[in-house]
mmCIF file of C-alpha atoms in Angstrom:
data_model
loop_
_atom_site.group_PDB
_atom_site.id
_atom_site.type_symbol
_atom_site.label_atom_id
_atom_site.label_comp_id
_atom_site.label_asym_id
_atom_site.label_seq_id
_atom_site.Cartn_x
_atom_site.Cartn_y
_atom_site.Cartn_z
ATOM 1 C CA UNK E 658 -34.757 116.713 20.689
ATOM 2 C CA UNK E 659 -33.839 116.460 24.398
ATOM 3 C CA UNK E 660 -32.841 113.351 26.409
ATOM 4 C CA UNK E 661 -32.876 112.934 29.959
ATOM 5 C CA UNK E 662 -31.981 110.131 32.459
ATOM 6 C CA UNK E 663 -34.867 108.420 33.942
ATOM 7 C CA UNK E 664 -32.572 106.733 36.514
ATOM 8 C CA UNK E 665 -28.866 107.425 36.588
ATOM 9 C CA UNK E 666 -26.261 104.835 36.602
ATOM 10 C CA UNK E 667 -25.771 103.493 40.090
ATOM 11 C CA UNK E 668 -22.088 102.758 39.300
ATOM 12 C CA UNK E 669 -19.134 104.272 37.393
ATOM 13 C CA UNK E 670 -17.436 102.072 34.690
ATOM 14 C CA UNK E 671 -14.315 101.921 36.671
ATOM 15 C CA UNK E 672 -13.919 100.759 40.211
ATOM 16 C CA UNK E 673 -12.875 103.585 42.593
ATOM 17 C CA UNK E 674 -10.032 101.324 44.230
ATOM 18 C CA UNK E 675 -8.885 100.285 40.764
ATOM 19 C CA UNK E 676 -8.745 104.222 39.879
ATOM 20 C CA UNK E 677 -6.954 104.858 43.136
ATOM 21 C CA UNK E 678 -4.277 102.179 42.267
ATOM 22 C CA UNK E 679 -3.886 103.610 38.891
ATOM 23 C CA UNK E 680 -3.089 106.933 40.503
ATOM 24 C CA UNK E 681 -0.790 105.209 43.045
ATOM 25 C CA UNK E 682 -2.819 106.768 45.990
ATOM 26 C CA UNK E 683 -2.732 105.551 49.508
ATOM 27 C CA UNK E 684 0.463 103.542 48.906
ATOM 28 C CA UNK E 685 1.955 102.609 52.384
ATOM 29 C CA UNK E 686 -0.953 103.943 54.265
ATOM 30 C CA UNK E 687 -4.036 102.482 55.649
ATOM 31 C CA UNK E 688 -7.035 103.200 53.075
ATOM 32 C CA UNK E 689 -9.605 105.254 54.953
ATOM 33 C CA UNK E 690 -11.655 106.191 51.770
ATOM 34 C CA UNK E 691 -11.196 109.784 52.461
ATOM 35 C CA UNK E 692 -10.666 110.715 48.584
ATOM 36 C CA UNK E 693 -13.240 108.413 47.408
ATOM 37 C CA UNK E 694 -15.926 110.901 46.883
ATOM 38 C CA UNK E 695 -13.465 113.107 44.807
ATOM 39 C CA UNK E 696 -12.093 110.263 42.730
ATOM 40 C CA UNK E 697 -15.723 109.172 41.851
ATOM 41 C CA UNK E 698 -16.512 112.790 40.936
ATOM 42 C CA UNK E 699 -13.563 112.739 38.508
ATOM 43 C CA UNK E 700 -14.752 109.166 37.313
ATOM 44 C CA UNK E 701 -18.227 110.457 36.690
ATOM 45 C CA UNK E 702 -17.048 113.637 34.660
ATOM 46 C CA UNK E 703 -14.745 111.361 32.572
ATOM 47 C CA UNK E 704 -17.600 108.831 31.717
ATOM 48 C CA UNK E 705 -19.867 111.701 30.742
ATOM 49 C CA UNK E 706 -17.131 113.062 28.499
ATOM 50 C CA UNK E 707 -16.638 109.572 26.956
ATOM 51 C CA UNK E 708 -20.151 109.035 26.444
ATOM 52 C CA UNK E 709 -20.729 112.269 24.714
ATOM 53 C CA UNK E 710 -17.705 111.947 22.469
ATOM 54 C CA UNK E 711 -18.719 108.356 21.327
ATOM 55 C CA UNK E 712 -22.543 108.466 21.496
ATOM 56 C CA UNK E 713 -22.693 105.582 23.736
ATOM 57 C CA UNK E 714 -23.936 104.743 27.370
ATOM 58 C CA UNK E 715 -21.490 102.871 29.214
ATOM 59 C CA UNK E 716 -23.244 101.561 32.335
ATOM 60 C CA UNK E 717 -26.907 100.508 31.626
ATOM 61 C CA UNK E 718 -29.551 103.006 32.558
ATOM 62 C CA UNK E 719 -33.017 104.248 31.734
ATOM 63 C CA UNK E 720 -33.276 107.081 29.319
ATOM 64 C CA UNK E 721 -36.027 109.298 27.935
ATOM 65 C CA UNK E 722 -35.869 110.901 24.585
ATOM 66 C CA UNK E 723 -38.228 113.726 23.820
ATOM 67 C CA UNK E 724 -39.030 114.852 20.283
ATOM 68 C CA UNK E 725 -41.173 117.530 18.758
ATOM 69 C CA UNK E 726 -41.312 115.731 15.259
ATOM 70 C CA UNK E 727 -41.027 112.363 14.021
ATOM 71 C CA UNK E 728 -39.089 111.150 10.952
ATOM 72 C CA UNK E 729 -41.320 108.468 8.931
ATOM 73 C CA UNK E 730 -38.346 106.954 7.500
ATOM 74 C CA UNK E 731 -36.949 105.922 10.770
ATOM 75 C CA UNK E 732 -36.265 108.103 13.970
ATOM 76 C CA UNK E 733 -32.777 107.907 15.026
ATOM 77 C CA UNK E 734 -31.704 107.229 18.587
ATOM 78 C CA UNK E 735 -28.745 109.395 19.616
ATOM 79 C CA UNK E 736 -27.162 107.030 22.072
ATOM 80 C CA UNK E 737 -26.050 103.277 21.506
ATOM 81 C CA UNK E 738 -26.407 100.369 22.582
ATOM 82 C CA UNK E 739 -29.970 100.354 23.132
ATOM 83 C CA UNK E 740 -30.964 97.180 24.878
ATOM 84 C CA UNK E 741 -34.738 97.793 25.346
ATOM 85 C CA UNK E 742 -37.322 99.932 24.236
ATOM 86 C CA UNK E 743 -39.918 100.284 27.020
ATOM 87 C CA UNK E 744 -42.581 102.718 25.839
ATOM 88 C CA UNK E 745 -43.333 105.415 23.172
ATOM 89 C CA UNK E 746 -46.024 107.926 24.139
ATOM 90 C CA UNK E 747 -47.557 110.963 22.264
ATOM 91 C CA UNK E 748 -48.243 113.856 24.767
ATOM 92 C CA UNK E 749 -50.555 116.595 23.330
ATOM 93 C CA UNK E 750 -50.524 120.322 24.238
ATOM 94 C CA UNK E 751 -52.644 119.681 27.234
ATOM 95 C CA UNK E 752 -50.517 117.114 28.641
ATOM 96 C CA UNK E 753 -52.610 114.043 27.843
ATOM 97 C CA UNK E 754 -50.604 111.034 27.010
ATOM 98 C CA UNK E 755 -51.326 107.888 25.053
ATOM 99 C CA UNK E 756 -48.999 105.031 24.285
ATOM 100 C CA UNK E 757 -48.202 104.345 20.560
ATOM 101 C CA UNK E 758 -48.107 100.702 19.451
ATOM 102 C CA UNK E 759 -46.123 99.310 16.641
ATOM 103 C CA UNK E 760 -43.034 101.138 17.157
ATOM 104 C CA UNK E 761 -39.942 98.803 16.875
ATOM 105 C CA UNK E 762 -36.460 99.148 17.530
ATOM 106 C CA UNK E 763 -33.662 98.387 14.902
ATOM 107 C CA UNK E 764 -30.620 97.571 16.933
ATOM 108 C CA UNK E 765 -27.374 98.952 15.598
ATOM 109 C CA UNK E 766 -24.024 99.352 17.466
ATOM 110 C CA UNK E 767 -23.770 102.840 16.613
ATOM 111 C CA UNK E 768 -27.040 104.316 15.344
ATOM 112 C CA UNK E 769 -30.171 102.360 16.573
ATOM 113 C CA UNK E 770 -33.368 103.371 14.808
ATOM 114 C CA UNK E 771 -36.957 103.591 15.907
ATOM 115 C CA UNK E 772 -39.251 102.348 12.935
ATOM 116 C CA UNK E 773 -43.016 102.980 12.741
ATOM 117 C CA UNK E 774 -45.554 105.816 12.308
ATOM 118 C CA UNK E 775 -46.064 108.324 14.859
ATOM 119 C CA UNK E 776 -48.384 111.420 14.535
ATOM 120 C CA UNK E 777 -47.063 114.322 16.597
ATOM 121 C CA UNK E 778 -49.925 116.885 17.543
ATOM 122 C CA UNK E 779 -49.342 120.610 17.136
ATOM 123 C CA UNK E 780 -47.451 121.807 20.280
ATOM 124 C CA UNK E 781 -47.174 118.192 21.312
ATOM 125 C CA UNK E 782 -44.393 115.820 21.756
ATOM 126 C CA UNK E 783 -43.180 112.231 21.533
ATOM 127 C CA UNK E 784 -41.671 110.606 24.601
ATOM 128 C CA UNK E 785 -39.415 107.454 24.181
ATOM 129 C CA UNK E 786 -38.359 105.601 27.141
ATOM 130 C CA UNK E 787 -35.660 103.034 26.607
ATOM 131 C CA UNK E 788 -32.759 101.271 28.234
ATOM 132 C CA UNK E 789 -29.126 101.810 26.957
ATOM 133 C CA UNK E 790 -25.776 100.721 28.036
ATOM 134 C CA UNK E 791 -23.231 97.709 27.928
ATOM 135 C CA UNK E 792 -24.429 96.340 31.377
ATOM 136 C CA UNK E 793 -25.017 97.239 34.915
ATOM 137 C CA UNK E 794 -21.477 96.396 35.988
ATOM 138 C CA UNK E 795 -17.910 97.750 35.078
ATOM 139 C CA UNK E 796 -16.966 94.477 33.891
ATOM 140 C CA UNK E 797 -19.625 94.627 31.149
ATOM 141 C CA UNK E 798 -18.057 97.630 29.682
ATOM 142 C CA UNK E 799 -15.251 96.945 26.960
ATOM 143 C CA UNK E 800 -11.982 97.023 28.424
ATOM 144 C CA UNK E 801 -10.636 99.833 26.058
ATOM 145 C CA UNK E 802 -13.569 102.148 27.050
ATOM 146 C CA UNK E 803 -13.049 101.425 30.774
ATOM 147 C CA UNK E 804 -9.138 102.280 30.384
ATOM 148 C CA UNK E 805 -10.227 105.399 28.378
ATOM 149 C CA UNK E 806 -12.319 106.619 31.295
ATOM 150 C CA UNK E 807 -9.455 106.016 33.745
ATOM 151 C CA UNK E 808 -6.796 107.728 31.725
ATOM 152 C CA UNK E 809 -9.061 110.740 30.967
ATOM 153 C CA UNK E 810 -10.255 110.922 35.018
ATOM 154 C CA UNK E 811 -6.454 110.610 35.738
ATOM 155 C CA UNK E 812 -5.985 113.581 33.555
ATOM 156 C CA UNK E 813 -8.678 115.624 35.213
ATOM 157 C CA UNK E 814 -7.070 114.699 38.613
ATOM 158 C CA UNK E 815 -3.632 115.710 37.620
ATOM 159 C CA UNK E 816 -4.777 118.961 36.157
ATOM 160 C CA UNK E 817 -7.103 120.050 38.928
ATOM 161 C CA UNK E 818 -6.453 123.679 38.435
ATOM 162 C CA UNK E 819 -7.999 123.457 34.938
ATOM 163 C CA UNK E 820 -4.836 124.229 32.954
ATOM 164 C CA UNK E 821 -5.606 121.460 30.259
ATOM 165 C CA UNK E 822 -7.733 122.348 27.177
ATOM 166 C CA UNK E 823 -7.218 119.284 25.155
ATOM 167 C CA UNK E 824 -7.890 115.428 25.400
ATOM 168 C CA UNK E 825 -5.044 113.205 25.977
ATOM 169 C CA UNK E 826 -3.823 111.527 22.703
ATOM 170 C CA UNK E 827 -4.089 107.999 24.166
ATOM 171 C CA UNK E 828 -7.783 108.588 25.236
ATOM 172 C CA UNK E 829 -8.741 109.812 21.681
ATOM 173 C CA UNK E 830 -6.864 106.636 20.276
ATOM 174 C CA UNK E 831 -8.922 104.197 22.469
ATOM 175 C CA UNK E 832 -12.194 106.024 21.688
ATOM 176 C CA UNK E 833 -11.659 106.013 17.820
ATOM 177 C CA UNK E 834 -12.849 102.489 17.269
ATOM 178 C CA UNK E 835 -16.166 103.217 19.091
ATOM 179 C CA UNK E 836 -17.152 106.508 17.405
ATOM 180 C CA UNK E 837 -19.787 106.263 14.590
ATOM 181 C CA UNK E 838 -18.536 106.578 11.138
ATOM 182 C CA UNK E 839 -20.071 109.469 9.142
ATOM 183 C CA UNK E 840 -20.431 109.313 5.438
#
């Protein structure tokens, strides 16, 4: 299984100015935006870490899931919330693709599932194109997740030398409610 972005998020879940204010940057000086690229880098790194930890896409974007086998009882999607299933294709060893009809999405806040029968040819694969995320704007992301990204990005910023090897407790506490429960 492999997942790639078809089109990355145009935005981060926290506005750069909001993050700069959180860090108390530029107080008393004219804002020239000189640090914006660096602040965005820390926000993107924190966003990726948060998304990986909770299995959710914060800002809406197109993703492609590539599978070499299919579970007939229901193929799990490793990220939530899935808002649209665009296309399911089977690609044979020669690279010829055909669209698979009758695959549906069972929406779930933590573990969405694709339902339907798909036959994967030998040395072939299934490509699933879908859209996942809370929405295209930072305001669409739940406030506690936005705050967790901000706190983690601030930790990355404050520990630029790489001296920190753990997640801040406040970030973990905010993320716990969004992690899937394993039974």
